[in-house]
Amino acid sequence: MSTIPLDYEALRLIWWLLLGVLLIGFAIMGGRDLGVGALLPFVARTDEERRVLLNLIGPTWEGNQVWLVLGGGAIFAAFPPLYAASFSGFYLAMIVILLALILRPVGFKFRGKISDPRWRATWDWALFIGGFVPALIMGVAVGNVLLGAPFHLDDTMRIFYTGNFFQLLMPFALLAGLVSLGMIVTQGAAVIAGRTEGVIAERARTYGSLAGLVTIVLFALGGLWVAMLNGHVVTSVIDPNGAINPLAKTVELVPGGWLRNYGTYPWMLAAPVIGFAGLALAVLSLRSGLKLLALLASSAGIFGIISTAGLSIFPFFLPSSTMPEAGLTLWDASSSHLTLFIMLLVTAFFLPIILVYTAFVFRVMRGTVTTESLGKNPNAY
């Protein structure tokens, strides 16, 4: 008899929630930096203005990457089949994201080495790519999850991906990418508007308001589109404590199937409501100059949008478009009972530490960044 105090079903659900927390944490915290980078060439138009934005995110962007590392590590350890299928199937897309992210540390370090305007402008656009590309492609990846990835399993549970990079660029996936980009830009604008002043903050409020409104429209359009997609529905009996075997279930494609969870569990409707309400409040707060409320509302919008995607496909992680029964769900793509429990103990110890040091760092780095403050800081970029 197992001595683990939590049953397998409970641990699986806990790790599904924790994975969502980590992904949302990266979108909110890492989204600050990605959004500022995507706005860099437009909100800041002189060298001094761009230095303000670089020093706004420069001291904290590396720490915010912890959420991305934790998310990838959680997928690897808690849901190995998902890691194998997604990281191999979306390999080229992830390489593009990685190359774009690499431009950020290089841009921070090398931009100020030479005072030539062309040199600095080149690195400014590199930093723009480092924010724009990951925000877009991560959304494209989520769109492809809703469409289903072209992979199948053989009798030995080996995963075979049959798609290519360009198949990821479907119209619906691109729409999801634009939703992701819009919410990240809104987040970045809220950060800029909250910690700068003058013309920089004013431009940020303008761009952020526009991005928020566009995201609301695209999010609504995406919801209507999802209602017309074929959703994957498990029609066989599910054993939440059963062994790992994706091929043991039967799956049907049902028009509008991704919306069935909202009828079964009406409380899930809170997710899209929070998404719309958060973005709308962020737009109003940006226009009214309510700095803290704008950032909190934008973060709530991100929470609502990502939660909507996760709850819509539950219990699926990665549906298969070519072999529906091979689609990976929470119940057949997790690690063992013991592994999930040990990971939970480790997470319970380290996650509070991460939260505490993140709060400490942001408290130390709080305040408005201006051209005058840069002159007083010998370590400024």
Short mmCIF file of C-alpha atoms in Angstrom, two decimals:
data_model
loop_
_atom_site.label_atom_id
_atom_site.label_comp_id
_atom_site.label_asym_id
_atom_site.label_seq_id
_atom_site.Cartn_x
_atom_site.Cartn_y
_atom_site.Cartn_z
CA MET A 1 0.00 0.00 0.00
CA SER A 2 1.34 3.43 -0.94
CA THR A 3 2.65 5.61 1.91
CA ILE A 4 2.41 8.81 -0.17
CA PRO A 5 -0.13 11.08 1.56
CA LEU A 6 -1.62 12.36 -1.71
CA ASP A 7 -3.21 10.06 -4.27
CA TYR A 8 -2.09 10.01 -7.88
CA GLU A 9 -5.08 12.00 -9.14
CA ALA A 10 -4.49 14.81 -6.65
CA LEU A 11 -0.80 15.05 -7.52
CA ARG A 12 -1.56 15.15 -11.22
CA LEU A 13 -4.04 17.99 -10.71
CA ILE A 14 -1.62 19.87 -8.47
CA TRP A 15 1.10 19.69 -11.10
CA TRP A 16 -1.31 20.77 -13.81
CA LEU A 17 -2.05 23.84 -11.68
CA LEU A 18 1.63 24.44 -10.89
CA LEU A 19 2.56 24.27 -14.56
CA GLY A 20 -0.11 26.87 -15.26
CA VAL A 21 1.25 29.06 -12.46
CA LEU A 22 4.78 28.86 -13.88
CA LEU A 23 3.68 29.69 -17.43
CA ILE A 24 1.51 32.58 -16.25
CA GLY A 25 4.35 33.74 -14.00
CA PHE A 26 6.69 33.91 -16.98
CA ALA A 27 4.10 35.70 -19.13
CA ILE A 28 3.58 38.33 -16.42
CA MET A 29 7.16 38.75 -15.21
CA GLY A 30 9.06 37.94 -18.39
CA GLY A 31 6.34 39.72 -20.34
CA ARG A 32 7.42 42.97 -18.69
CA ASP A 33 10.80 42.70 -20.39
CA LEU A 34 9.53 41.32 -23.70
CA GLY A 35 6.92 44.08 -23.90
CA VAL A 36 9.41 46.84 -23.14
CA GLY A 37 11.77 45.41 -25.76
CA ALA A 38 9.01 45.27 -28.37
CA LEU A 39 8.17 48.92 -27.67
CA LEU A 40 11.78 50.16 -27.50
CA PRO A 41 12.11 51.67 -31.01
CA PHE A 42 8.68 53.33 -30.84
CA VAL A 43 8.25 54.64 -27.30
CA ALA A 44 11.86 55.86 -26.98
CA ARG A 45 13.13 57.88 -29.94
CA THR A 46 16.42 59.34 -28.74
CA ASP A 47 19.49 57.67 -27.31
CA GLU A 48 18.80 59.00 -23.81
CA GLU A 49 15.19 57.85 -23.91
CA ARG A 50 16.23 54.36 -24.99
CA ARG A 51 18.79 54.22 -22.21
CA VAL A 52 15.95 54.94 -19.78
CA LEU A 53 14.07 51.85 -21.01
CA LEU A 54 17.19 49.68 -20.97
CA ASN A 55 17.84 50.61 -17.35
CA LEU A 56 14.19 50.07 -16.54
CA ILE A 57 14.41 46.33 -17.25
CA GLY A 58 18.17 45.75 -17.26
CA PRO A 59 18.57 45.01 -13.53
CA THR A 60 15.73 42.45 -13.34
CA TRP A 61 15.25 40.74 -16.70
CA GLU A 62 17.62 37.86 -15.93
CA GLY A 63 15.77 37.05 -12.72
CA ASN A 64 12.47 36.99 -14.59
CA GLN A 65 13.84 34.23 -16.82
CA VAL A 66 13.65 31.91 -13.81
CA TRP A 67 9.96 31.40 -14.56
CA LEU A 68 10.76 30.18 -18.08
CA VAL A 69 13.44 27.81 -16.80
CA LEU A 70 11.10 26.46 -14.12
CA GLY A 71 8.32 25.97 -16.67
CA GLY A 72 10.57 23.99 -19.00
CA GLY A 73 11.96 21.98 -16.08
CA ALA A 74 8.46 21.19 -14.80
CA ILE A 75 7.39 19.88 -18.21
CA PHE A 76 10.54 17.76 -18.46
CA ALA A 77 10.20 16.18 -15.01
CA ALA A 78 6.44 16.08 -14.41
CA PHE A 79 5.20 15.35 -17.94
CA PRO A 80 7.99 13.62 -19.94
CA PRO A 81 5.83 12.55 -22.94
CA LEU A 82 4.66 16.16 -23.31
CA TYR A 83 8.25 17.35 -23.19
CA ALA A 84 9.29 14.81 -25.83
CA ALA A 85 6.44 15.61 -28.20
CA SER A 86 6.42 19.39 -27.87
CA PHE A 87 10.17 20.05 -27.72
CA SER A 88 10.79 17.82 -30.74
CA GLY A 89 7.74 18.88 -32.75
CA PHE A 90 8.20 22.60 -32.10
CA TYR A 91 12.00 22.34 -32.22
CA LEU A 92 12.65 24.94 -34.92
CA ALA A 93 10.17 27.37 -33.38
CA MET A 94 11.92 27.02 -30.03
CA ILE A 95 15.31 27.58 -31.66
CA VAL A 96 13.97 30.83 -33.17
CA ILE A 97 12.72 31.88 -29.72
CA LEU A 98 16.06 30.98 -28.15
CA LEU A 99 18.06 32.92 -30.75
CA ALA A 100 15.81 35.94 -30.23
CA LEU A 101 16.21 35.74 -26.45
CA ILE A 102 20.00 35.52 -26.84
CA LEU A 103 19.95 38.93 -28.53
CA ARG A 104 18.83 40.53 -25.27
CA PRO A 105 21.92 39.99 -23.07
CA VAL A 106 24.16 40.69 -26.04
CA GLY A 107 22.26 43.89 -26.80
CA PHE A 108 22.42 45.08 -23.19
CA LYS A 109 26.17 44.49 -22.97
CA PHE A 110 27.30 45.72 -26.38
CA ARG A 111 24.96 48.63 -27.14
CA GLY A 112 26.84 51.12 -25.00
CA LYS A 113 30.35 50.01 -25.96
CA ILE A 114 30.49 52.36 -28.96
CA SER A 115 28.82 55.77 -29.17
CA ASP A 116 28.19 55.55 -32.93
CA PRO A 117 24.43 56.09 -33.55
CA ARG A 118 24.31 53.36 -36.19
CA TRP A 119 25.91 50.86 -33.81
CA ARG A 120 23.41 51.65 -31.08
CA ALA A 121 20.45 51.66 -33.47
CA THR A 122 21.44 48.18 -34.65
CA TRP A 123 21.40 46.83 -31.10
CA ASP A 124 18.14 48.65 -30.38
CA TRP A 125 16.48 46.71 -33.20
CA ALA A 126 18.13 43.52 -31.92
CA LEU A 127 16.51 44.17 -28.54
CA PHE A 128 13.23 44.79 -30.32
CA ILE A 129 13.51 41.39 -32.03
CA GLY A 130 14.35 39.83 -28.67
CA GLY A 131 11.01 41.04 -27.33
CA PHE A 132 8.77 40.86 -30.38
CA VAL A 133 9.65 37.40 -31.71
CA PRO A 134 9.27 35.34 -28.50
CA ALA A 135 5.99 37.07 -27.62
CA LEU A 136 4.60 36.26 -31.06
CA ILE A 137 5.87 32.70 -31.51
CA MET A 138 4.86 31.56 -28.02
CA GLY A 139 1.31 32.53 -28.90
CA VAL A 140 1.60 30.73 -32.23
CA ALA A 141 2.60 27.61 -30.31
CA VAL A 142 -0.53 27.86 -28.15
CA GLY A 143 -2.64 28.26 -31.28
CA ASN A 144 -1.16 25.06 -32.67
CA VAL A 145 -2.02 23.25 -29.46
CA LEU A 146 -5.68 24.15 -30.00
CA LEU A 147 -5.42 23.00 -33.62
CA GLY A 148 -3.63 19.78 -32.66
CA ALA A 149 -0.05 18.83 -33.48
CA PRO A 150 0.75 16.30 -36.23
CA PHE A 151 2.27 13.44 -34.24
CA HIS A 152 1.47 9.80 -33.55
CA LEU A 153 2.64 6.97 -31.32
CA ASP A 154 3.63 3.44 -32.24
CA ASP A 155 3.02 0.32 -30.15
CA THR A 156 6.14 1.00 -28.07
CA MET A 157 5.00 4.55 -27.21
CA ARG A 158 7.63 6.15 -29.43
CA ILE A 159 6.56 9.60 -30.63
CA PHE A 160 6.78 10.50 -34.32
CA TYR A 161 6.24 14.13 -35.36
CA THR A 162 5.26 14.50 -39.01
CA GLY A 163 4.91 18.28 -39.35
CA ASN A 164 7.35 21.07 -40.18
CA PHE A 165 7.99 24.64 -39.09
CA PHE A 166 5.88 26.30 -41.78
CA GLN A 167 2.86 24.16 -40.90
CA LEU A 168 2.88 25.97 -37.56
CA LEU A 169 2.03 29.24 -39.31
CA MET A 170 -1.66 28.53 -39.83
CA PRO A 171 -4.08 31.49 -39.80
CA PHE A 172 -5.60 30.60 -36.42
CA ALA A 173 -2.15 30.05 -34.91
CA LEU A 174 -1.02 33.45 -36.20
CA LEU A 175 -4.12 35.00 -34.62
CA ALA A 176 -3.18 33.40 -31.30
CA GLY A 177 0.32 34.79 -31.78
CA LEU A 178 -1.08 38.30 -32.22
CA VAL A 179 -3.17 37.92 -29.05
CA SER A 180 -0.01 36.92 -27.18
CA LEU A 181 1.94 39.82 -28.66
CA GLY A 182 -0.84 42.29 -27.85
CA MET A 183 -1.13 41.30 -24.20
CA ILE A 184 2.67 41.36 -23.75
CA VAL A 185 2.94 44.80 -25.36
CA THR A 186 0.18 46.05 -23.06
CA GLN A 187 2.12 44.69 -20.09
CA GLY A 188 5.32 46.37 -21.25
CA ALA A 189 3.51 49.67 -21.79
CA ALA A 190 2.06 49.50 -18.28
CA VAL A 191 5.57 49.01 -16.86
CA ILE A 192 6.97 51.93 -18.86
CA ALA A 193 4.08 54.23 -17.99
CA GLY A 194 4.43 53.33 -14.32
CA ARG A 195 8.16 53.89 -13.92
CA THR A 196 9.03 56.68 -16.33
CA GLU A 197 7.76 60.19 -16.82
CA GLY A 198 7.25 62.84 -19.47
CA VAL A 199 7.03 62.04 -23.15
CA ILE A 200 8.20 58.43 -22.70
CA ALA A 201 5.35 57.65 -20.31
CA GLU A 202 2.87 59.46 -22.54
CA ARG A 203 3.85 57.44 -25.60
CA ALA A 204 3.68 54.25 -23.54
CA ARG A 205 0.13 55.07 -22.47
CA THR A 206 -0.84 55.66 -26.10
CA TYR A 207 0.71 52.46 -27.44
CA GLY A 208 -0.47 50.42 -24.47
CA SER A 209 -4.07 51.60 -24.82
CA LEU A 210 -4.05 50.73 -28.52
CA ALA A 211 -2.45 47.32 -27.87
CA GLY A 212 -5.00 46.56 -25.16
CA LEU A 213 -7.95 47.42 -27.38
CA VAL A 214 -6.58 45.38 -30.29
CA THR A 215 -5.98 42.43 -27.98
CA ILE A 216 -9.56 42.54 -26.72
CA VAL A 217 -10.85 42.40 -30.30
CA LEU A 218 -8.46 39.61 -31.29
CA PHE A 219 -9.22 37.61 -28.14
CA ALA A 220 -12.94 37.81 -28.92
CA LEU A 221 -12.30 36.82 -32.54
CA GLY A 222 -10.20 33.90 -31.33
CA GLY A 223 -13.05 32.74 -29.10
CA LEU A 224 -15.47 32.75 -32.02
CA TRP A 225 -12.95 30.85 -34.13
CA VAL A 226 -12.42 28.24 -31.40
CA ALA A 227 -16.19 27.68 -31.31
CA MET A 228 -15.94 26.51 -34.93
CA LEU A 229 -12.88 24.30 -34.46
CA ASN A 230 -13.06 20.56 -33.93
CA GLY A 231 -12.32 19.99 -30.25
CA HIS A 232 -10.89 16.71 -28.96
CA VAL A 233 -13.19 14.91 -26.54
CA VAL A 234 -12.27 11.75 -24.61
CA THR A 235 -15.19 9.34 -24.99
CA SER A 236 -13.81 6.38 -23.02
CA VAL A 237 -13.78 6.02 -19.25
CA ILE A 238 -10.95 7.98 -17.62
CA ASP A 239 -9.11 6.55 -14.64
CA PRO A 240 -7.40 9.54 -12.93
CA ASN A 241 -5.20 7.13 -10.97
CA GLY A 242 -4.44 4.87 -13.92
CA ALA A 243 -1.14 3.96 -15.53
CA ILE A 244 0.52 6.05 -18.22
CA ASN A 245 -0.78 4.87 -21.59
CA PRO A 246 -2.01 7.51 -24.08
CA LEU A 247 -3.30 4.85 -26.48
CA ALA A 248 -5.66 3.33 -23.89
CA LYS A 249 -8.33 5.99 -24.53
CA THR A 250 -10.66 6.82 -27.40
CA VAL A 251 -11.03 10.37 -28.68
CA GLU A 252 -13.60 11.97 -30.97
CA LEU A 253 -13.41 15.27 -32.84
CA VAL A 254 -16.45 17.36 -31.98
CA PRO A 255 -17.27 20.77 -33.56
CA GLY A 256 -16.97 23.33 -30.79
CA GLY A 257 -15.61 20.64 -28.49
CA TRP A 258 -13.12 22.99 -26.86
CA LEU A 259 -16.04 24.90 -25.32
CA ARG A 260 -17.67 21.88 -23.67
CA ASN A 261 -15.79 22.39 -20.40
CA TYR A 262 -17.54 25.71 -19.88
CA GLY A 263 -20.92 23.99 -19.94
CA THR A 264 -19.75 21.23 -17.63
CA TYR A 265 -17.94 23.55 -15.25
CA PRO A 266 -19.55 27.02 -15.43
CA TRP A 267 -16.99 28.47 -13.00
CA MET A 268 -14.41 28.23 -15.80
CA LEU A 269 -16.16 31.16 -17.50
CA ALA A 270 -14.38 33.34 -14.95
CA ALA A 271 -11.15 32.94 -16.98
CA PRO A 272 -12.26 34.68 -20.21
CA VAL A 273 -14.19 37.24 -18.15
CA ILE A 274 -11.01 38.11 -16.24
CA GLY A 275 -9.14 38.27 -19.54
CA PHE A 276 -11.53 40.77 -21.08
CA ALA A 277 -12.08 42.76 -17.87
CA GLY A 278 -8.36 42.95 -17.10
CA LEU A 279 -7.47 44.27 -20.53
CA ALA A 280 -10.35 46.76 -20.52
CA LEU A 281 -9.37 48.05 -17.08
CA ALA A 282 -5.72 48.27 -18.17
CA VAL A 283 -6.73 50.46 -21.13
CA LEU A 284 -8.82 52.74 -18.92
CA SER A 285 -6.07 52.93 -16.29
CA LEU A 286 -3.40 53.77 -18.85
CA ARG A 287 -5.54 56.56 -20.25
CA SER A 288 -6.27 57.87 -16.75
CA GLY A 289 -2.68 57.69 -15.55
CA LEU A 290 -3.40 55.11 -12.83
CA LYS A 291 0.02 53.49 -12.85
CA LEU A 292 -0.27 50.62 -10.39
CA LEU A 293 -3.81 49.73 -11.41
CA ALA A 294 -2.76 49.59 -15.07
CA LEU A 295 -0.02 47.06 -14.29
CA LEU A 296 -2.23 44.94 -12.05
CA ALA A 297 -5.07 44.98 -14.59
CA SER A 298 -2.74 44.06 -17.45
CA SER A 299 -1.37 41.17 -15.37
CA ALA A 300 -4.93 40.04 -14.66
CA GLY A 301 -5.65 40.12 -18.39
CA ILE A 302 -2.65 37.86 -19.04
CA PHE A 303 -3.83 35.51 -16.29
CA GLY A 304 -7.31 35.34 -17.83
CA ILE A 305 -6.14 34.76 -21.40
CA ILE A 306 -3.67 31.97 -20.57
CA SER A 307 -6.13 30.37 -18.15
CA THR A 308 -8.78 30.39 -20.86
CA ALA A 309 -6.52 28.42 -23.20
CA GLY A 310 -5.56 25.91 -20.50
CA LEU A 311 -9.11 25.36 -19.24
CA SER A 312 -10.53 25.04 -22.76
CA ILE A 313 -8.36 22.05 -23.66
CA PHE A 314 -8.43 20.38 -20.23
CA PRO A 315 -7.56 17.53 -19.68
CA PHE A 316 -5.45 17.68 -22.86
CA PHE A 317 -1.93 19.04 -22.96
CA LEU A 318 -1.15 18.39 -26.61
CA PRO A 319 -3.86 16.96 -28.90
CA SER A 320 -2.82 15.07 -32.01
CA SER A 321 -4.25 16.15 -35.35
CA THR A 322 -3.18 12.96 -37.15
CA MET A 323 -3.93 10.34 -34.47
CA PRO A 324 -6.51 11.76 -32.02
CA GLU A 325 -6.24 8.86 -29.56
CA ALA A 326 -2.52 9.60 -29.20
CA GLY A 327 -3.22 13.09 -27.84
CA LEU A 328 -1.48 13.66 -24.52
CA THR A 329 -3.67 14.40 -21.50
CA LEU A 330 -3.06 15.09 -17.84
CA TRP A 331 -4.02 11.50 -17.01
CA ASP A 332 -1.69 9.72 -19.44
CA ALA A 333 1.36 11.98 -19.83
CA SER A 334 2.58 12.41 -16.26
CA SER A 335 5.53 11.01 -14.35
CA SER A 336 5.11 8.34 -11.68
CA HIS A 337 3.26 8.87 -8.42
CA LEU A 338 6.51 8.98 -6.42
CA THR A 339 8.23 11.37 -8.84
CA LEU A 340 5.39 13.89 -8.69
CA PHE A 341 5.38 13.75 -4.89
CA ILE A 342 9.14 14.29 -4.56
CA MET A 343 8.97 17.17 -7.03
CA LEU A 344 6.14 18.71 -5.03
CA LEU A 345 8.26 18.65 -1.87
CA VAL A 346 11.16 20.31 -3.69
CA THR A 347 8.85 22.93 -5.20
CA ALA A 348 7.26 23.66 -1.83
CA PHE A 349 10.73 24.53 -0.55
CA PHE A 350 12.16 26.51 -3.46
CA LEU A 351 9.14 28.35 -4.89
CA PRO A 352 8.64 30.53 -1.77
CA ILE A 353 12.35 31.42 -1.92
CA ILE A 354 11.94 32.53 -5.53
CA LEU A 355 8.90 34.62 -4.64
CA VAL A 356 10.68 36.26 -1.69
CA TYR A 357 13.85 37.19 -3.57
CA THR A 358 11.81 38.43 -6.55
CA ALA A 359 9.77 40.67 -4.26
CA PHE A 360 12.97 41.88 -2.55
CA VAL A 361 14.71 42.72 -5.83
CA PHE A 362 11.74 44.63 -7.19
CA ARG A 363 11.45 46.53 -3.93
CA VAL A 364 15.10 47.55 -4.10
CA MET A 365 14.80 48.52 -7.78
CA ARG A 366 11.53 50.42 -7.34
CA GLY A 367 11.17 54.06 -8.32
CA THR A 368 11.10 56.17 -11.44
CA VAL A 369 13.88 55.89 -14.02
CA THR A 370 14.79 59.20 -15.67
CA THR A 371 17.67 60.61 -17.68
CA GLU A 372 18.76 62.46 -14.54
CA SER A 373 18.89 59.24 -12.49
CA LEU A 374 21.07 57.63 -15.15
CA GLY A 375 23.68 60.33 -14.65
CA LYS A 376 23.88 59.46 -10.96
CA ASN A 377 24.34 55.73 -11.57
CA PRO A 378 27.85 54.73 -12.71
CA ASN A 379 26.60 51.21 -13.52
CA ALA A 380 23.82 52.35 -15.86
CA TYR A 381 23.60 50.90 -19.36
#
